[in-house]
Amino acid sequence: MDPLSSLLGGIRAEGSVVSNVVLTEPWAVRFADLAPLTMITVLRGRGGALVLPDGTRRAIGAGHTALVQGPGPFHLVDHPATLERSHAAYEISCFAESSECGAQELGGIRWGDGSEEATALVVGAYRASGHRHERLLRALPSVLVVEEDAEVCAWLETAAADAARLTPGSQALMDRLLDWGLVCTLRSWFDRAGADAPVWYRGLADPVLAPALQSFHDRPAEPWTVASLAARAGVSRALFAKRFTSLMGRPPLAYVTECRMDEAETLLSDTDLGIAQIARAVGYADAFGFSAAFKRHKGRSPSVWRRAAAEAASGSLASRQESGAAAR
């Protein structure tokens, strides 16, 4: 599995909120879900500006999809100055523990008069858990904006309206709708990000490194060496090592070990697999060798790391519940 597919597999929608929103100026929407990731697509109209907690502003218009990382609350406004003057104020906060947002309300919100000048949005808030989604979020900027095709927006509006009817299967439709939108948006952003894309993504676009990287990510448990990776690339060992280090910023085997340790973190936090099973899954013949390598790279043994991750997850859940109550 390629790195992007692996990371996207860790942030699937479950019980998501997809709202079909129509707004008439002046307006401001506050997003207070504390969600790790929120997706906003402007289907039509003038759009507006995202205002992040640190004051950063980002314009989005018709045909744009924005991905905003949480958990801090942020605003989408028709114009930044709206926050300082009288306006219609709305809030999407259906994930908060104390929220009274019911299924009928979160299925399809229509604010304003729905005129042609109104801004129409589809908003999806991700409720994600586990370590893999954290790795994905670390690879992304705090906010990114991608321009979508007009056909995509038309299809998305139709699908969101269908999901908003709350007929049997509507929640599954909402979840898969959000998953599809996220994958398409991220693929588009990575393709256009250039130097801002993670090094592993740039490596997959390199004609020499791509075959070796794909082989490693397809079978990470194999006993890979620089020679075997170079053979997959079809070049000499020396040329492969030089090109890899130049493009990826680290030697080939350092990258292999880093990826294995990242995957081990995910398996330790998101599964009940034993240490020996995890060792074999990430390419180590025995638990002892794996534990030594993990401690060398992560500073703690696998068992200690697993306990700390479980405690952190428990504390994070309690914090989100308290913050959700305070937000209301």
Short mmCIF file of C-alpha atoms in Angstrom, two decimals:
data_model
loop_
_atom_site.label_atom_id
_atom_site.label_comp_id
_atom_site.label_asym_id
_atom_site.label_seq_id
_atom_site.Cartn_x
_atom_site.Cartn_y
_atom_site.Cartn_z
CA MET A 1 0.00 0.00 0.00
CA ASP A 2 1.39 3.42 -0.91
CA PRO A 3 2.00 5.90 1.94
CA LEU A 4 -0.93 8.18 1.08
CA SER A 5 -3.41 5.30 0.95
CA SER A 6 -2.03 4.01 4.24
CA LEU A 7 -2.47 7.39 5.93
CA LEU A 8 -5.94 7.94 4.50
CA GLY A 9 -6.98 4.55 5.84
CA GLY A 10 -6.62 5.97 9.35
CA ILE A 11 -9.09 8.83 9.06
CA ARG A 12 -12.38 7.37 7.94
CA ALA A 13 -15.63 9.14 8.66
CA GLU A 14 -17.94 7.54 11.20
CA GLY A 15 -21.05 9.32 12.40
CA SER A 16 -20.00 12.35 10.36
CA VAL A 17 -21.96 15.55 9.95
CA VAL A 18 -22.61 16.67 6.37
CA SER A 19 -24.59 19.88 6.22
CA ASN A 20 -25.99 21.52 3.11
CA VAL A 21 -25.86 25.19 4.11
CA VAL A 22 -27.24 28.24 2.26
CA LEU A 23 -26.25 31.69 3.58
CA THR A 24 -27.36 35.25 2.78
CA GLU A 25 -25.02 38.15 3.62
CA PRO A 26 -23.98 39.36 6.09
CA TRP A 27 -23.18 36.09 7.89
CA ALA A 28 -20.60 34.29 9.98
CA VAL A 29 -20.42 30.60 10.85
CA ARG A 30 -18.47 29.44 13.87
CA PHE A 31 -17.12 25.87 13.75
CA ALA A 32 -16.89 24.58 17.31
CA ASP A 33 -16.92 20.80 16.83
CA LEU A 34 -13.32 20.33 18.02
CA ALA A 35 -13.03 17.94 15.07
CA PRO A 36 -9.50 17.04 13.94
CA LEU A 37 -10.44 17.87 10.35
CA THR A 38 -13.27 19.86 8.76
CA MET A 39 -14.00 19.94 5.03
CA ILE A 40 -15.88 22.89 3.49
CA THR A 41 -16.86 23.03 -0.19
CA VAL A 42 -18.32 26.22 -1.65
CA LEU A 43 -20.79 24.98 -4.26
CA ARG A 44 -21.89 28.36 -5.56
CA GLY A 45 -22.21 32.00 -4.58
CA ARG A 46 -19.57 34.48 -3.49
CA GLY A 47 -17.95 32.33 -0.85
CA GLY A 48 -16.11 34.06 1.96
CA ALA A 49 -13.03 33.94 4.16
CA LEU A 50 -11.77 31.47 6.73
CA VAL A 51 -10.61 33.10 9.95
CA LEU A 52 -8.42 30.77 12.02
CA PRO A 53 -7.79 30.99 15.79
CA ASP A 54 -4.38 32.63 15.21
CA GLY A 55 -5.94 35.33 13.01
CA THR A 56 -4.84 33.78 9.72
CA ARG A 57 -7.31 34.51 6.90
CA ARG A 58 -7.84 32.48 3.74
CA ALA A 59 -10.29 33.36 0.97
CA ILE A 60 -12.43 30.59 -0.55
CA GLY A 61 -14.86 31.00 -3.43
CA ALA A 62 -17.21 28.97 -5.58
CA GLY A 63 -15.65 25.66 -6.56
CA HIS A 64 -13.14 25.67 -3.70
CA THR A 65 -12.75 22.99 -1.05
CA ALA A 66 -10.96 23.87 2.18
CA LEU A 67 -9.57 21.42 4.74
CA VAL A 68 -9.08 22.95 8.17
CA GLN A 69 -7.29 21.19 11.01
CA GLY A 70 -8.72 21.36 14.52
CA PRO A 71 -9.38 21.17 17.28
CA GLY A 72 -9.53 24.92 17.81
CA PRO A 73 -12.77 26.69 16.77
CA PHE A 74 -12.62 28.86 13.66
CA HIS A 75 -14.95 31.01 11.54
CA LEU A 76 -16.12 31.17 7.97
CA VAL A 77 -17.46 34.66 7.18
CA ASP A 78 -18.75 36.50 4.10
CA HIS A 79 -16.05 39.10 4.78
CA PRO A 80 -13.50 39.37 7.63
CA ALA A 81 -15.01 42.71 8.70
CA THR A 82 -18.33 40.96 9.36
CA LEU A 83 -17.01 39.67 12.69
CA GLU A 84 -16.83 43.29 13.92
CA ARG A 85 -20.28 44.37 12.79
CA SER A 86 -23.86 43.17 13.07
CA HIS A 87 -24.42 39.91 11.18
CA ALA A 88 -26.39 36.69 11.16
CA ALA A 89 -24.38 34.34 13.37
CA TYR A 90 -24.53 30.54 13.11
CA GLU A 91 -22.67 27.68 14.72
CA ILE A 92 -21.97 24.09 13.76
CA SER A 93 -21.18 22.14 16.89
CA CYS A 94 -22.96 18.82 16.64
CA PHE A 95 -20.02 16.76 17.94
CA ALA A 96 -19.86 18.54 21.30
CA GLU A 97 -20.99 16.29 24.16
CA SER A 98 -23.51 18.84 25.43
CA SER A 99 -24.81 19.76 21.98
CA GLU A 100 -28.54 19.48 21.41
CA CYS A 101 -28.05 19.21 17.64
CA GLY A 102 -30.34 16.39 16.58
CA ALA A 103 -30.42 14.25 13.47
CA GLN A 104 -33.11 16.37 11.81
CA GLU A 105 -31.05 19.51 12.28
CA LEU A 106 -27.65 18.23 11.20
CA GLY A 107 -28.95 16.53 8.07
CA GLY A 108 -29.38 19.71 6.02
CA ILE A 109 -29.17 23.24 7.32
CA ARG A 110 -30.60 26.04 5.17
CA TRP A 111 -29.98 29.53 6.49
CA GLY A 112 -30.97 32.65 4.59
CA ASP A 113 -33.43 33.07 1.72
CA GLY A 114 -31.73 30.75 -0.78
CA SER A 115 -31.48 33.43 -3.47
CA GLU A 116 -29.09 33.11 -6.39
CA GLU A 117 -26.64 35.46 -4.65
CA ALA A 118 -26.56 33.29 -1.53
CA THR A 119 -23.52 31.18 -0.75
CA ALA A 120 -24.17 27.42 -0.76
CA LEU A 121 -21.83 25.11 1.15
CA VAL A 122 -21.39 21.48 1.95
CA VAL A 123 -19.67 21.05 5.31
CA GLY A 124 -18.27 17.79 6.64
CA ALA A 125 -16.73 17.40 10.08
CA TYR A 126 -14.48 14.39 10.69
CA ARG A 127 -14.64 12.48 13.92
CA ALA A 128 -11.35 10.53 13.79
CA SER A 129 -9.28 8.54 16.25
CA GLY A 130 -6.06 6.56 16.35
CA HIS A 131 -2.45 7.33 15.61
CA ARG A 132 -2.48 7.02 11.81
CA HIS A 133 -4.68 10.08 11.32
CA GLU A 134 -2.22 12.10 13.38
CA ARG A 135 0.52 11.16 10.91
CA LEU A 136 -1.66 12.36 8.05
CA LEU A 137 -2.42 15.67 9.74
CA ARG A 138 1.28 16.26 10.41
CA ALA A 139 1.85 16.01 6.64
CA LEU A 140 -0.67 18.79 5.93
CA PRO A 141 -0.72 22.55 6.52
CA SER A 142 -3.20 23.89 9.08
CA VAL A 143 -5.48 24.91 6.20
CA LEU A 144 -5.37 24.07 2.52
CA VAL A 145 -7.63 25.10 -0.35
CA VAL A 146 -8.12 23.17 -3.61
CA GLU A 147 -10.18 24.24 -6.61
CA GLU A 148 -12.71 21.59 -7.68
CA ASP A 149 -14.28 20.97 -11.10
CA ALA A 150 -17.78 22.38 -11.64
CA GLU A 151 -19.07 18.85 -12.32
CA VAL A 152 -17.77 17.69 -8.95
CA CYS A 153 -19.59 20.49 -7.14
CA ALA A 154 -22.85 19.72 -8.93
CA TRP A 155 -22.60 16.04 -8.06
CA LEU A 156 -21.63 16.82 -4.46
CA GLU A 157 -24.62 19.12 -3.96
CA THR A 158 -26.99 16.46 -5.29
CA ALA A 159 -25.45 13.75 -3.09
CA ALA A 160 -25.52 15.96 0.02
CA ALA A 161 -29.18 16.83 -0.57
CA ASP A 162 -29.95 13.12 -0.89
CA ALA A 163 -28.11 12.35 2.35
CA ALA A 164 -30.00 15.17 4.10
CA ARG A 165 -33.32 13.38 3.58
CA LEU A 166 -32.32 11.04 6.43
CA THR A 167 -33.78 7.95 4.79
CA PRO A 168 -32.38 4.50 5.70
CA GLY A 169 -28.68 4.41 4.90
CA SER A 170 -28.28 8.20 5.01
CA GLN A 171 -25.55 8.12 7.66
CA ALA A 172 -23.49 5.62 5.69
CA LEU A 173 -23.96 7.79 2.61
CA MET A 174 -22.79 10.86 4.52
CA ASP A 175 -19.70 9.05 5.79
CA ARG A 176 -18.70 7.67 2.40
CA LEU A 177 -19.43 11.04 0.77
CA LEU A 178 -17.00 12.69 3.14
CA ASP A 179 -14.37 9.96 2.63
CA TRP A 180 -14.62 10.33 -1.14
CA GLY A 181 -14.32 14.11 -0.95
CA LEU A 182 -11.33 13.93 1.38
CA VAL A 183 -9.41 11.48 -0.81
CA CYS A 184 -10.05 13.48 -3.99
CA THR A 185 -9.15 16.79 -2.36
CA LEU A 186 -5.93 15.49 -0.81
CA ARG A 187 -4.80 13.79 -4.01
CA SER A 188 -5.35 17.06 -5.88
CA TRP A 189 -3.47 19.04 -3.24
CA PHE A 190 -0.52 16.65 -3.11
CA ASP A 191 -0.27 16.70 -6.92
CA ARG A 192 -0.12 20.50 -6.92
CA ALA A 193 1.87 21.07 -3.73
CA GLY A 194 5.29 20.74 -5.38
CA ALA A 195 8.05 21.38 -2.88
CA ASP A 196 5.47 21.70 -0.08
CA ALA A 197 4.45 18.05 -0.47
CA PRO A 198 6.03 15.52 1.93
CA VAL A 199 9.29 14.00 0.69
CA TRP A 200 7.75 10.52 0.40
CA TYR A 201 5.16 11.87 -2.01
CA ARG A 202 7.80 13.60 -4.11
CA GLY A 203 9.77 10.36 -4.12
CA LEU A 204 6.81 8.44 -5.53
CA ALA A 205 6.80 10.86 -8.47
CA ASP A 206 10.48 10.26 -9.20
CA PRO A 207 10.98 7.73 -12.03
CA VAL A 208 14.03 6.16 -10.37
CA LEU A 209 12.85 6.01 -6.75
CA ALA A 210 9.18 5.25 -7.35
CA PRO A 211 9.56 1.49 -8.14
CA ALA A 212 11.70 0.94 -5.05
CA LEU A 213 9.44 2.96 -2.76
CA GLN A 214 6.34 1.20 -4.06
CA SER A 215 7.96 -2.20 -3.52
CA PHE A 216 8.94 -1.33 0.03
CA HIS A 217 5.53 0.06 0.97
CA ASP A 218 3.80 -2.94 -0.61
CA ARG A 219 5.95 -5.37 1.42
CA PRO A 220 7.52 -3.53 4.37
CA ALA A 221 8.24 -6.76 6.28
CA GLU A 222 10.74 -8.01 3.69
CA PRO A 223 14.46 -7.80 4.60
CA TRP A 224 15.18 -4.80 2.41
CA THR A 225 18.75 -3.67 1.71
CA VAL A 226 20.12 -0.83 -0.37
CA ALA A 227 21.09 -3.38 -3.00
CA SER A 228 17.62 -4.93 -3.20
CA LEU A 229 15.97 -1.52 -3.38
CA ALA A 230 18.40 -0.42 -6.09
CA ALA A 231 17.58 -3.59 -8.03
CA ARG A 232 13.90 -2.62 -7.95
CA ALA A 233 14.84 0.81 -9.28
CA GLY A 234 17.00 -0.72 -12.00
CA VAL A 235 20.11 1.32 -11.16
CA SER A 236 23.39 0.73 -9.36
CA ARG A 237 23.55 0.66 -5.58
CA ALA A 238 25.72 3.80 -5.46
CA LEU A 239 23.51 5.80 -7.82
CA PHE A 240 20.36 4.76 -5.97
CA ALA A 241 21.77 5.68 -2.54
CA LYS A 242 22.97 9.09 -3.79
CA ARG A 243 19.70 9.94 -5.54
CA PHE A 244 17.59 8.71 -2.63
CA THR A 245 19.52 10.72 -0.05
CA SER A 246 19.43 13.85 -2.19
CA LEU A 247 15.67 13.76 -2.84
CA MET A 248 14.40 12.21 0.39
CA GLY A 249 16.78 13.93 2.81
CA ARG A 250 17.99 10.70 4.43
CA PRO A 251 19.72 7.44 3.39
CA PRO A 252 17.51 4.59 2.11
CA LEU A 253 17.73 2.37 5.18
CA ALA A 254 17.13 5.31 7.51
CA TYR A 255 13.89 5.93 5.63
CA VAL A 256 12.96 2.23 5.83
CA THR A 257 13.52 2.19 9.59
CA GLU A 258 11.59 5.44 10.11
CA CYS A 259 8.59 4.10 8.19
CA ARG A 260 8.68 0.83 10.13
CA MET A 261 8.79 2.65 13.45
CA ASP A 262 5.91 4.92 12.44
CA GLU A 263 3.85 1.87 11.47
CA ALA A 264 4.79 0.21 14.75
CA GLU A 265 3.48 3.26 16.64
CA THR A 266 0.16 2.94 14.85
CA LEU A 267 -0.11 -0.79 15.56
CA LEU A 268 0.79 -0.25 19.22
CA SER A 269 -1.85 2.44 19.71
CA ASP A 270 -4.63 1.21 17.41
CA THR A 271 -4.51 -2.59 17.78
CA ASP A 272 -4.21 -5.28 20.44
CA LEU A 273 -1.45 -7.14 18.60
CA GLY A 274 1.36 -8.49 20.76
CA ILE A 275 4.88 -7.10 20.54
CA ALA A 276 6.15 -10.17 18.66
CA GLN A 277 3.32 -9.89 16.12
CA ILE A 278 4.05 -6.20 15.56
CA ALA A 279 7.75 -6.96 15.20
CA ARG A 280 7.07 -9.42 12.37
CA ALA A 281 4.58 -7.04 10.73
CA VAL A 282 7.21 -4.30 10.41
CA GLY A 283 10.10 -6.49 9.30
CA TYR A 284 11.85 -7.75 12.44
CA ALA A 285 12.55 -11.43 13.06
CA ASP A 286 12.05 -11.25 16.82
CA ALA A 287 10.57 -9.03 19.49
CA PHE A 288 13.95 -8.35 21.12
CA GLY A 289 15.50 -6.80 18.01
CA PHE A 290 12.35 -4.81 17.32
CA SER A 291 12.12 -3.53 20.91
CA ALA A 292 15.74 -2.39 20.86
CA ALA A 293 15.25 -0.57 17.53
CA PHE A 294 12.00 1.02 18.69
CA LYS A 295 13.53 2.32 21.91
CA ARG A 296 16.53 3.65 20.02
CA HIS A 297 14.31 5.64 17.65
CA LYS A 298 11.40 6.57 19.90
CA GLY A 299 13.09 6.84 23.28
CA ARG A 300 10.78 4.31 24.99
CA SER A 301 10.21 0.58 24.78
CA PRO A 302 7.12 -0.58 22.84
CA SER A 303 5.25 -1.58 25.99
CA VAL A 304 5.96 1.74 27.73
CA TRP A 305 4.98 3.64 24.57
CA ARG A 306 1.72 1.68 24.33
CA ARG A 307 0.76 2.49 27.93
CA ALA A 308 1.58 6.17 27.43
CA ALA A 309 -0.46 6.29 24.22
CA ALA A 310 -3.47 4.74 25.96
CA GLU A 311 -3.23 7.25 28.81
CA ALA A 312 -2.89 10.15 26.38
CA ALA A 313 -5.92 9.00 24.40
CA SER A 314 -7.98 8.76 27.56
CA GLY A 315 -6.89 12.22 28.67
CA SER A 316 -7.58 13.69 25.22
CA LEU A 317 -11.12 12.31 25.24
CA ALA A 318 -11.81 13.84 28.65
CA SER A 319 -10.36 17.16 27.50
CA ARG A 320 -12.54 17.21 24.36
CA GLN A 321 -15.61 16.50 26.46
CA GLU A 322 -14.78 19.35 28.85
CA SER A 323 -13.98 21.73 25.97
CA GLY A 324 -17.20 20.77 24.23
CA ALA A 325 -19.20 21.58 27.34
CA ALA A 326 -17.39 24.90 27.75
CA ALA A 327 -17.99 25.78 24.09
CA ARG A 328 -21.73 25.56 24.64
#
